[in-house]
Coordinates of C-alpha atoms in Angstrom, one line a residue:
M1 CA -0.4 -5.5 10.0
I2 CA -0.6 -4.1 13.3
R3 CA 2.0 -6.1 16.0
G4 CA 0.6 -7.4 19.0
T5 CA 0.2 -10.9 20.7
A6 CA -2.6 -13.2 19.8
R7 CA -4.8 -12.0 22.8
D8 CA -4.5 -8.5 21.6
H9 CA -5.8 -9.7 18.3
A10 CA -8.1 -11.4 19.6
L11 CA -9.9 -8.7 21.6
Y12 CA -9.5 -6.4 19.0
A13 CA -11.3 -8.7 16.7
A14 CA -13.9 -8.7 19.2
M15 CA -14.2 -5.3 19.4
T16 CA -14.6 -4.7 16.0
S17 CA -17.3 -7.2 15.9
I18 CA -19.2 -5.9 19.1
W19 CA -18.9 -2.7 16.7
G20 CA -19.9 -3.4 13.8
A21 CA -23.0 -5.4 15.0
S22 CA -24.2 -2.1 17.0
F23 CA -25.8 -0.3 14.4
F24 CA -28.3 -3.5 13.7
F25 CA -28.5 -3.2 17.2
T26 CA -29.7 0.5 17.0
A27 CA -32.2 -0.6 14.6
L28 CA -33.9 -2.7 16.7
A29 CA -33.9 0.0 19.6
L30 CA -34.9 2.5 17.9
R31 CA -38.3 0.3 17.5
S32 CA -39.5 1.3 20.7
F33 CA -37.0 4.5 22.0
N34 CA -36.7 7.6 20.6
P35 CA -32.9 8.0 19.3
Y36 CA -31.8 10.7 22.7
M37 CA -33.4 7.7 24.8
V38 CA -31.3 5.0 23.1
V39 CA -28.4 7.0 23.4
L40 CA -29.0 8.0 27.1
V41 CA -30.0 4.5 28.3
R42 CA -26.5 3.4 26.1
M43 CA -24.9 5.6 28.2
A44 CA -26.2 5.4 31.7
V45 CA -25.9 1.9 31.6
A46 CA -22.1 1.5 30.4
A47 CA -21.6 3.9 33.1
A48 CA -23.1 2.1 36.1
V49 CA -21.3 -1.1 34.6
L50 CA -17.8 0.9 34.2
G51 CA -18.5 2.4 37.3
V52 CA -18.3 -0.9 39.6
V53 CA -15.1 -2.3 37.4
V54 CA -13.4 0.8 38.5
R55 CA -14.4 0.5 41.9
A56 CA -13.4 -3.9 42.2
R57 CA -9.9 -2.8 40.6
G58 CA -9.6 -0.2 43.1
L59 CA -8.6 2.3 40.7
S60 CA -9.0 6.2 41.6
V61 CA -11.3 8.3 39.9
P62 CA -9.0 11.9 39.1
R63 CA -9.9 14.9 40.7
E64 CA -7.6 17.3 39.2
R65 CA -10.0 20.3 37.9
R66 CA -7.5 19.8 34.3
T67 CA -8.1 16.1 34.2
L68 CA -11.9 16.7 35.2
G69 CA -12.2 19.1 32.2
H70 CA -10.7 16.5 29.4
L71 CA -13.1 14.1 30.7
L72 CA -16.0 16.7 30.3
V73 CA -15.1 17.7 26.9
L74 CA -13.9 14.0 25.5
G75 CA -17.7 13.2 27.2
A76 CA -19.6 15.9 25.1
G77 CA -17.6 15.8 22.0
N78 CA -16.5 12.1 21.7
M79 CA -19.8 10.5 23.1
A80 CA -22.6 12.3 23.6
L81 CA -22.4 14.6 20.5
P82 CA -21.3 11.9 17.9
F83 CA -23.6 9.1 19.4
T84 CA -26.5 11.5 19.1
L85 CA -25.9 12.3 15.5
L86 CA -25.3 8.7 14.4
T87 CA -28.6 7.4 16.1
L88 CA -31.0 10.2 14.8
A89 CA -29.2 9.6 11.1
Q90 CA -29.9 5.9 11.7
E91 CA -34.0 6.8 11.3
H92 CA -33.4 8.0 8.1
V93 CA -30.8 5.5 6.6
T94 CA -30.0 2.1 6.8
S95 CA -27.9 0.3 9.4
S96 CA -25.8 -1.2 6.6
T97 CA -25.2 2.4 5.2
A98 CA -24.4 3.7 8.5
V99 CA -21.9 1.3 9.2
V100 CA -20.4 1.4 5.8
L101 CA -19.9 5.3 5.9
S102 CA -18.8 5.3 9.7
A103 CA -15.6 3.6 8.2
T104 CA -14.1 7.0 7.6
T105 CA -13.4 7.4 11.3
P106 CA -9.4 6.1 10.8
V107 CA -9.1 8.9 7.8
F108 CA -10.1 11.8 9.8
V109 CA -8.0 10.2 12.8
F110 CA -4.8 9.8 10.3
L111 CA -5.6 13.6 9.0
I112 CA -5.8 15.2 12.5
A113 CA -2.6 13.3 13.1
S114 CA -1.2 14.5 9.7
L115 CA -2.1 17.8 8.9
G116 CA -2.8 18.6 12.3
L117 CA -0.1 17.4 14.5
R118 CA 2.2 16.2 12.1
A119 CA 2.7 12.8 13.8
E120 CA 2.0 10.7 10.7
R121 CA 3.7 10.5 7.6
F122 CA 1.6 12.1 5.0
T123 CA 2.5 9.6 2.1
V124 CA 1.6 9.2 -1.9
G125 CA -0.2 5.9 -1.1
R126 CA -2.0 6.9 1.8
L127 CA -3.4 10.3 -0.2
A128 CA -4.6 7.6 -2.6
G129 CA -6.6 5.7 -0.1
I130 CA -7.8 8.3 1.7
G131 CA -9.3 9.6 -2.1
T132 CA -10.4 6.2 -3.0
A133 CA -12.2 5.9 0.4
F134 CA -14.0 9.5 0.2
A135 CA -15.1 8.6 -3.4
G136 CA -16.7 5.4 -2.3
M137 CA -18.3 7.3 0.6
V138 CA -19.8 9.8 -2.4
L139 CA -21.0 7.0 -4.6
L140 CA -23.0 5.2 -1.5
A141 CA -24.0 8.8 -0.5
G142 CA -25.9 9.3 -3.9
G143 CA -23.1 9.6 -6.5
G144 CA -21.3 13.1 -7.9
V145 CA -21.4 15.3 -4.9
E146 CA -25.0 14.3 -3.0
L147 CA -23.5 13.8 -0.1
W148 CA -25.6 15.8 2.3
G149 CA -28.3 15.2 4.7
W150 CA -28.3 11.9 7.3
P151 CA -25.6 10.5 5.2
L152 CA -23.5 13.2 5.8
A153 CA -24.2 13.6 9.8
V154 CA -22.8 10.0 9.7
V155 CA -19.6 11.2 8.8
A156 CA -19.9 14.1 10.9
S157 CA -19.9 11.6 14.2
S158 CA -16.6 9.7 12.5
A159 CA -14.8 13.1 12.6
L160 CA -15.7 13.6 15.9
F161 CA -14.8 10.0 17.1
A162 CA -11.6 10.8 15.0
S163 CA -11.0 14.3 16.9
G164 CA -12.0 12.5 20.7
N165 CA -9.3 9.0 19.7
V166 CA -6.5 11.6 19.0
Y167 CA -7.3 13.7 21.8
T168 CA -7.8 11.0 24.0
R169 CA -4.0 9.7 23.0
R170 CA -2.6 13.0 23.8
R171 CA -4.2 14.4 27.0
L172 CA -5.2 11.2 29.1
P173 CA -2.3 8.7 28.3
H174 CA -1.6 8.3 32.0
L175 CA -4.9 7.0 32.8
D176 CA -6.3 3.6 33.0
P177 CA -8.6 2.4 30.0
A178 CA -11.2 1.6 32.9
V179 CA -11.0 5.5 34.1
I180 CA -10.7 6.9 30.7
A181 CA -14.1 4.8 29.6
F182 CA -15.8 5.5 33.4
G183 CA -14.6 9.2 33.1
Q184 CA -16.4 10.0 29.3
I185 CA -19.4 7.8 29.2
A186 CA -20.5 9.3 32.7
A187 CA -19.6 12.9 31.5
A188 CA -21.3 11.9 28.6
V189 CA -24.3 11.0 30.9
L190 CA -24.2 14.8 32.5
C191 CA -24.4 15.8 29.5
L192 CA -27.2 14.0 27.6
L193 CA -29.6 13.9 31.0
P194 CA -30.5 17.4 31.0
V195 CA -30.4 18.2 27.1
T196 CA -32.8 14.7 26.5
A197 CA -35.3 16.6 29.6
L198 CA -35.3 19.9 28.5
T199 CA -36.0 19.0 24.9
G200 CA -39.0 16.8 25.3
H201 CA -37.2 13.3 24.9
L202 CA -37.3 12.1 28.1
E203 CA -39.9 9.6 27.7
V204 CA -40.8 5.8 26.7
G205 CA -43.5 4.5 25.0
E206 CA -44.3 0.9 24.9
V207 CA -41.5 -1.1 25.4
R208 CA -41.1 -4.6 23.7
P209 CA -38.5 -7.4 24.5
V210 CA -36.6 -7.3 21.5
P211 CA -36.0 -3.3 21.7
A212 CA -35.1 -3.8 25.8
L213 CA -32.8 -6.2 25.0
A214 CA -31.3 -4.3 22.1
L215 CA -30.4 -1.5 24.5
L216 CA -29.2 -3.5 26.8
E217 CA -26.7 -4.7 24.6
L218 CA -25.7 -1.4 23.3
G219 CA -24.5 -0.2 26.8
L220 CA -23.2 -3.7 28.3
L221 CA -21.3 -4.5 25.1
A222 CA -21.2 -1.7 22.5
S223 CA -20.3 0.9 25.1
A224 CA -19.1 -0.6 28.6
A225 CA -17.0 -3.3 27.4
A226 CA -16.0 -2.2 23.8
Y227 CA -14.6 0.9 24.9
L228 CA -12.7 -0.3 27.7
L229 CA -11.3 -2.5 24.5
Y230 CA -10.7 1.1 22.8
F231 CA -8.9 3.0 24.8
R232 CA -7.0 -0.2 25.6
F233 CA -5.8 -0.2 21.9
I234 CA -5.4 3.8 21.9
L235 CA -2.9 3.9 24.9
R236 CA -0.9 0.5 23.4
W237 CA -0.6 1.4 19.6
G238 CA -2.1 4.8 19.0
S239 CA -4.7 6.2 17.6
T240 CA -4.5 5.6 13.9
A241 CA -4.0 1.7 14.4
A242 CA -6.7 1.7 16.8
S243 CA -9.1 2.9 14.5
V244 CA -8.2 0.8 11.9
N245 CA -11.1 -1.4 13.3
T246 CA -13.5 0.9 12.1
Y247 CA -12.7 0.1 8.2
L248 CA -13.5 -3.7 9.6
Q249 CA -17.3 -3.1 11.1
P250 CA -19.1 -3.4 7.5
F251 CA -18.4 -7.1 7.2
V252 CA -20.6 -7.3 10.4
G253 CA -22.9 -5.0 9.8
L254 CA -23.7 -5.2 6.3
L255 CA -24.3 -9.2 7.1
L256 CA -26.6 -9.1 10.0
G257 CA -28.5 -5.7 7.7
G258 CA -28.9 -7.9 4.9
L259 CA -29.5 -11.4 6.8
V260 CA -31.8 -9.9 9.6
L261 CA -33.2 -6.5 9.0
D262 CA -33.6 -7.6 5.2
E263 CA -31.9 -4.1 4.4
A264 CA -31.4 -4.8 0.7
M265 CA -28.3 -3.1 -1.0
S266 CA -28.1 -2.0 -4.5
G267 CA -25.9 -2.5 -7.2
R268 CA -24.3 1.0 -6.5
Q269 CA -24.2 0.3 -2.8
W270 CA -22.3 -2.4 -3.1
A271 CA -19.8 -1.1 -5.8
A272 CA -19.3 1.9 -2.9
L273 CA -18.5 -0.8 -0.8
G274 CA -15.7 -2.5 -3.0
V275 CA -14.7 1.1 -3.6
I276 CA -14.1 2.2 0.1
L277 CA -12.6 -1.3 0.9
A278 CA -10.3 -0.9 -2.0
G279 CA -9.0 2.8 -0.7
L280 CA -8.6 0.3 2.6
L281 CA -6.2 -1.7 1.1
V282 CA -4.3 1.2 -0.6
F283 CA -4.3 3.2 2.7
G284 CA -3.2 0.6 4.9
A285 CA -0.6 -0.6 2.6
A286 CA 1.9 1.2 4.7
R287 CA 2.6 -1.0 7.6
L288 CA 1.6 0.5 10.8
S289 CA 3.6 -0.5 13.7
P290 CA 2.7 0.4 17.0
G291 CA 6.2 2.4 17.3
R292 CA 4.9 4.7 14.7
A293 CA 1.7 4.6 15.5
R294 CA 1.9 5.4 19.1
R295 CA 2.7 9.4 17.9
G296 CA -1.0 9.6 17.1

């Protein structure tokens, strides 16, 4: 159990719910916008909102080359690339499948912090949890060793998010969460705009109200608000603890996908979800306190 105030846990629950619903809203946005435009507009709206927040709070945007370099790396690798992969994948897999496969992020965070940085303890219990969770991912993707194609793209995006999570904690602990969020998302827009234009995807067809509102939600809540909270928790609790929210997102995503989008789950998919959640219970059996997770 992560320690914190009642307000911390309420904000964490809000962030988790927002991101769990983002797969549903992405599916709606894709009904009128191509994947590249979904990501670009989402990031542009978030950057505009966060820019206002930074200015209203009197925060200064860093000008040191090293810090700007870190933000540019994160904008490309922690925002632009993984969100593009994830949104492209949602044209081929259901939102329910995407939200469950995305639950691999905290596992990747732990593996990076443990094997790469030696900042987390690698225990038998956690190894069992990781193995169980990945077995569930394979089962969900098709069984056996058939984890390939677009399901693999979702898992790859999770690995990129995990890397950015740890990188942010290690390289930018001195910045305010609002500045981190604004810097990364603004950098993502700078990366996405030329790529979207050069690939011929800077176009919009007939825009219907529901997809437009869904895209606005993705910018305002799933990007601007959620990342303000997320970077706050990374700095307060550490990389692994902050990323655990992705294990809880499937409950929201599956509910919306099943009830609103009518995405039926097969028996194998429900079994896979059960295996993944069992992995979560095993992986999280060791108590995760801010003091221990902070090093990650």
